[in-house]
Coordinates of N, CA, C and O in Angstrom, one line a residue:
M1 N -5.9 5.0 24.8 CA -4.5 5.4 25.3 C -4.0 6.6 24.5 O -4.2 6.7 23.3
S2 N -3.4 7.4 25.2 CA -2.9 8.6 24.5 C -1.4 8.5 24.1 O -0.7 7.6 24.6
S3 N -1.0 9.2 23.1 CA 0.4 9.2 22.6 C 1.3 9.8 23.6 O 0.9 10.8 24.3
T4 N 2.5 9.4 23.6 CA 3.5 10.0 24.5 C 4.0 11.2 23.8 O 3.8 11.5 22.7
D5 N 4.8 12.0 24.6 CA 5.4 13.3 24.1 C 6.2 13.0 22.8 O 6.3 13.9 21.9
S6 N 7.0 11.9 22.8 CA 7.8 11.7 21.6 C 7.1 11.2 20.4 O 7.6 11.1 19.3
G7 N 5.8 10.8 20.6 CA 5.0 10.3 19.5 C 5.4 9.0 19.0 O 5.1 8.6 17.9
T8 N 6.2 8.2 19.8 CA 6.6 6.9 19.3 C 5.8 5.7 19.8 O 6.1 4.6 19.5
G9 N 4.8 6.0 20.7 CA 4.1 4.9 21.2 C 2.9 5.3 22.0 O 2.6 6.5 22.1
D10 N 2.2 4.4 22.6 CA 1.0 4.7 23.4 C 1.4 4.7 24.9 O 2.3 3.9 25.3
E11 N 0.7 5.5 25.7 CA 1.0 5.6 27.1 C 0.0 4.7 27.9 O -1.2 4.8 27.6
Y12 N 0.5 3.9 28.8 CA -0.4 3.0 29.6 C -0.4 3.4 31.0 O -0.8 2.5 31.9
G13 N -0.1 4.6 31.4 CA -0.1 5.0 32.8 C 1.3 4.9 33.4 O 2.3 4.8 32.7
E14 N 1.3 4.8 34.7 CA 2.6 4.8 35.4 C 2.9 3.4 36.0 O 1.9 2.7 36.3
A15 N 4.1 3.1 36.2 CA 4.5 1.9 36.9 C 5.6 2.3 37.9 O 6.4 3.2 37.7
E16 N 5.6 1.6 39.0 CA 6.6 1.9 40.1 C 7.4 0.7 40.4 O 6.8 -0.4 40.5
I17 N 8.7 0.8 40.6 CA 9.5 -0.3 41.0 C 9.3 -0.4 42.5 O 9.5 0.6 43.3
N18 N 9.1 -1.7 43.0 CA 8.9 -1.9 44.4 C 10.3 -2.0 45.1 O 11.3 -2.0 44.4
D19 N 10.2 -2.2 46.4 CA 11.5 -2.3 47.1 C 12.3 -3.6 46.8 O 13.5 -3.7 47.2
R20 N 11.8 -4.5 46.1 CA 12.5 -5.7 45.6 C 13.0 -5.6 44.2 O 13.5 -6.5 43.6
G21 N 12.8 -4.4 43.6 CA 13.2 -4.2 42.2 C 12.2 -4.7 41.1 O 12.6 -4.8 40.0
R22 N 11.0 -5.0 41.5 CA 10.0 -5.5 40.6 C 9.2 -4.4 40.0 O 8.8 -3.4 40.7
L23 N 8.9 -4.5 38.7 CA 8.1 -3.6 38.0 C 6.9 -4.3 37.5 O 7.0 -5.3 36.9
T24 N 5.7 -3.7 37.7 CA 4.5 -4.3 37.2 C 4.1 -3.6 35.9 O 4.0 -2.4 35.8
I25 N 3.9 -4.4 34.8 CA 3.5 -3.9 33.5 C 2.0 -3.7 33.6 O 1.3 -4.6 34.1
P26 N 1.4 -2.5 33.3 CA 0.0 -2.3 33.4 C -0.8 -3.4 32.7 O -0.5 -3.9 31.7
K27 N -1.9 -3.8 33.4 CA -2.8 -4.9 32.9 C -3.3 -4.7 31.5 O -3.2 -5.7 30.7
A28 N -3.7 -3.5 31.1 CA -4.2 -3.3 29.8 C -3.1 -3.6 28.7 O -3.4 -4.2 27.7
L29 N -1.9 -3.3 29.0 CA -0.8 -3.6 28.1 C -0.5 -5.1 28.0 O -0.2 -5.6 27.0
R30 N -0.4 -5.7 29.2 CA -0.2 -7.1 29.3 C -1.3 -7.9 28.5 O -0.9 -8.8 27.7
E31 N -2.5 -7.5 28.6 CA -3.6 -8.2 27.9 C -3.5 -7.9 26.4 O -3.6 -8.9 25.6
E32 N -3.2 -6.7 26.0 CA -3.1 -6.4 24.6 C -1.9 -7.1 23.9 O -2.1 -7.6 22.8
L33 N -0.8 -7.3 24.6 CA 0.3 -8.0 24.0 C 0.4 -9.5 24.4 O 1.4 -10.1 24.1
H34 N -0.6 -10.0 25.1 CA -0.7 -11.4 25.5 C 0.6 -11.8 26.3 O 1.2 -12.8 26.1
I35 N 0.9 -10.9 27.3 CA 2.1 -11.2 28.2 C 1.5 -11.9 29.4 O 0.6 -11.4 30.1
E36 N 2.1 -13.1 29.7 CA 1.7 -13.9 30.9 C 2.8 -14.0 31.8 O 4.0 -13.7 31.5
G37 N 2.5 -14.5 33.0 CA 3.5 -14.8 34.0 C 4.6 -15.8 33.4 O 4.2 -16.7 32.7
G38 N 5.9 -15.5 33.7 CA 6.9 -16.3 33.1 C 7.5 -15.8 31.8 O 8.5 -16.4 31.3
T39 N 6.9 -14.8 31.2 CA 7.4 -14.2 30.0 C 8.8 -13.6 30.3 O 8.9 -12.9 31.3
T40 N 9.8 -13.8 29.5 CA 11.1 -13.3 29.7 C 11.4 -12.2 28.8 O 11.0 -12.2 27.6
F41 N 12.1 -11.2 29.3 CA 12.5 -10.0 28.6 C 14.0 -9.7 28.7 O 14.6 -10.1 29.7
T42 N 14.5 -9.2 27.6 CA 15.9 -8.7 27.6 C 15.8 -7.2 28.0 O 15.0 -6.5 27.5
V43 N 16.6 -6.8 29.0 CA 16.6 -5.4 29.5 C 17.8 -4.7 28.7 O 18.9 -5.1 28.8
I44 N 17.4 -3.6 28.0 CA 18.4 -2.8 27.3 C 18.4 -1.4 27.7 O 17.3 -0.8 27.9
R45 N 19.6 -0.8 28.0 CA 19.7 0.6 28.4 C 20.0 1.4 27.1 O 20.9 1.1 26.4
E46 N 19.2 2.4 26.9 CA 19.4 3.3 25.8 C 19.5 4.7 26.4 O 18.5 5.4 26.6
G47 N 20.8 5.1 26.7 CA 21.0 6.4 27.4 C 20.3 6.4 28.7 O 20.6 5.5 29.5
G48 N 19.4 7.3 29.0 CA 18.7 7.3 30.3 C 17.4 6.5 30.3 O 16.6 6.5 31.2
D49 N 17.1 5.8 29.2 CA 15.9 5.0 29.0 C 16.2 3.5 29.2 O 17.3 3.1 28.9
I50 N 15.2 2.8 29.6 CA 15.2 1.3 29.7 C 14.2 0.8 28.7 O 13.1 1.2 28.7
R51 N 14.6 -0.2 27.9 CA 13.7 -0.9 27.0 C 13.6 -2.3 27.3 O 14.6 -3.0 27.6
L52 N 12.4 -2.9 27.4 CA 12.2 -4.3 27.6 C 11.8 -4.9 26.3 O 10.9 -4.5 25.6
V53 N 12.6 -6.0 25.9 CA 12.3 -6.7 24.6 C 11.9 -8.1 25.0 O 12.7 -8.8 25.5
R54 N 10.7 -8.5 24.6 CA 10.2 -9.8 24.9 C 11.0 -10.8 24.1 O 11.3 -10.7 22.9
Q55 N 11.5 -11.9 24.8 CA 12.2 -13.0 24.2 C 11.1 -14.0 23.7 O 10.3 -14.5 24.6
L56 N 11.1 -14.3 22.5 CA 10.1 -15.2 21.9 C 10.6 -16.6 22.1 O 11.8 -16.9 22.0
P57 N 9.7 -17.6 22.3 CA 10.2 -19.0 22.4 C 10.8 -19.5 21.1 O 10.5 -19.0 20.0
E58 N 11.6 -20.5 21.2 CA 12.2 -21.1 20.0 C 11.1 -21.7 19.2 O 10.2 -22.3 19.7
L59 N 11.2 -21.6 17.9 CA 10.3 -22.2 17.0 C 10.6 -23.7 16.9 O 11.7 -24.1 16.9
Q60 N 9.6 -24.5 16.7 CA 9.7 -25.9 16.6 C 9.3 -26.4 15.2 O 8.3 -25.8 14.7
T61 N 10.0 -27.3 14.7 CA 9.6 -27.9 13.4 C 8.6 -29.0 13.7 O 8.9 -29.9 14.4
L62 N 7.5 -29.0 13.1 CA 6.5 -30.0 13.2 C 6.4 -30.8 11.9 O 6.6 -30.3 10.8
S63 N 6.1 -32.1 12.0 CA 6.0 -32.9 10.8 C 4.7 -33.7 10.9 O 4.2 -34.1 11.9
S64 N 4.1 -33.9 9.7 CA 2.9 -34.7 9.6 C 3.2 -36.1 9.7 O 2.3 -37.0 9.8
G65 N 4.5 -36.5 9.6 CA 4.9 -37.9 9.6 C 4.9 -38.5 8.2 O 5.3 -39.6 8.0
R66 N 4.4 -37.7 7.2 CA 4.4 -38.2 5.8 C 5.8 -37.9 5.2 O 6.4 -36.9 5.3
S67 N 6.3 -38.9 4.4 CA 7.6 -38.7 3.7 C 7.3 -37.8 2.4 O 6.2 -37.6 2.0
T68 N 8.4 -37.4 1.8 CA 8.3 -36.6 0.6 C 7.6 -37.4 -0.5 O 6.8 -36.9 -1.2
E69 N 7.9 -38.7 -0.5 CA 7.3 -39.6 -1.5 C 5.7 -39.7 -1.3 O 5.0 -39.7 -2.2
E70 N 5.3 -39.7 0.0 CA 3.9 -39.8 0.3 C 3.1 -38.5 -0.1 O 2.0 -38.6 -0.5
W71 N 3.8 -37.4 0.0 CA 3.2 -36.1 -0.3 C 2.9 -36.0 -1.8 O 1.9 -35.5 -2.2
K72 N 3.9 -36.4 -2.6 CA 3.8 -36.3 -4.1 C 3.2 -34.9 -4.5 O 3.7 -33.9 -4.2
D73 N 2.1 -34.9 -5.3 CA 1.5 -33.7 -5.8 C 0.8 -32.9 -4.7 O 0.4 -31.7 -5.0
D74 N 0.6 -33.4 -3.5 CA -0.1 -32.7 -2.5 C 0.8 -31.6 -1.8 O 0.4 -30.8 -1.1
A75 N 2.1 -31.8 -2.1 CA 3.1 -30.9 -1.4 C 2.9 -29.5 -1.9 O 2.7 -29.2 -3.1
F76 N 3.1 -28.5 -1.0 CA 3.0 -27.1 -1.4 C 4.4 -26.6 -1.5 O 5.0 -26.2 -0.5
R77 N 5.0 -26.6 -2.7 CA 6.4 -26.4 -2.9 C 6.9 -25.0 -2.7 O 8.0 -24.7 -2.3
D78 N 6.1 -24.0 -3.1 CA 6.6 -22.6 -3.0 C 5.6 -21.8 -2.2 O 4.9 -20.9 -2.8
A79 N 5.6 -22.0 -0.9 CA 4.7 -21.2 -0.1 C 5.0 -19.7 -0.1 O 4.1 -18.9 -0.1
G80 N 6.2 -19.4 -0.2 CA 6.6 -17.9 -0.3 C 6.0 -17.2 -1.4 O 5.4 -16.2 -1.3
E81 N 6.1 -17.8 -2.6 CA 5.5 -17.1 -3.8 C 4.0 -17.1 -3.7 O 3.4 -16.1 -4.0
A82 N 3.4 -18.2 -3.3 CA 2.0 -18.2 -3.2 C 1.4 -17.3 -2.1 O 0.4 -16.6 -2.3
T83 N 2.2 -17.1 -1.0 CA 1.7 -16.3 0.1 C 2.0 -14.8 -0.2 O 1.1 -14.0 0.0
F84 N 3.2 -14.5 -0.8 CA 3.6 -13.1 -1.0 C 3.5 -12.7 -2.4 O 4.0 -11.6 -2.7
G85 N 3.0 -13.5 -3.3 CA 2.9 -13.1 -4.7 C 4.2 -12.8 -5.4 O 4.3 -12.0 -6.3
G86 N 5.2 -13.6 -5.0 CA 6.5 -13.5 -5.7 C 7.3 -12.2 -5.5 O 8.1 -11.8 -6.3
R87 N 7.0 -11.5 -4.4 CA 7.7 -10.2 -4.1 C 9.1 -10.4 -3.7 O 9.5 -11.3 -3.0

């Protein structure tokens, strides 16, 4: 993929709006970004440009079913420091 004139991203070819207002995102880009049918985007106007921002699904909290008491010393208390080295 070649860079665009503005140097801000990659170019994936052309897309055309059909008579029903639908725009097809090029297959190579859909595959690269793992965009599937039903993916929702927010449409933002920036001057004469249109930007599509993918809406990510809500995060869910999962539980192992173990209580704090059951975890005891197995609990990983400071994942941030261990993961990012205290930055």
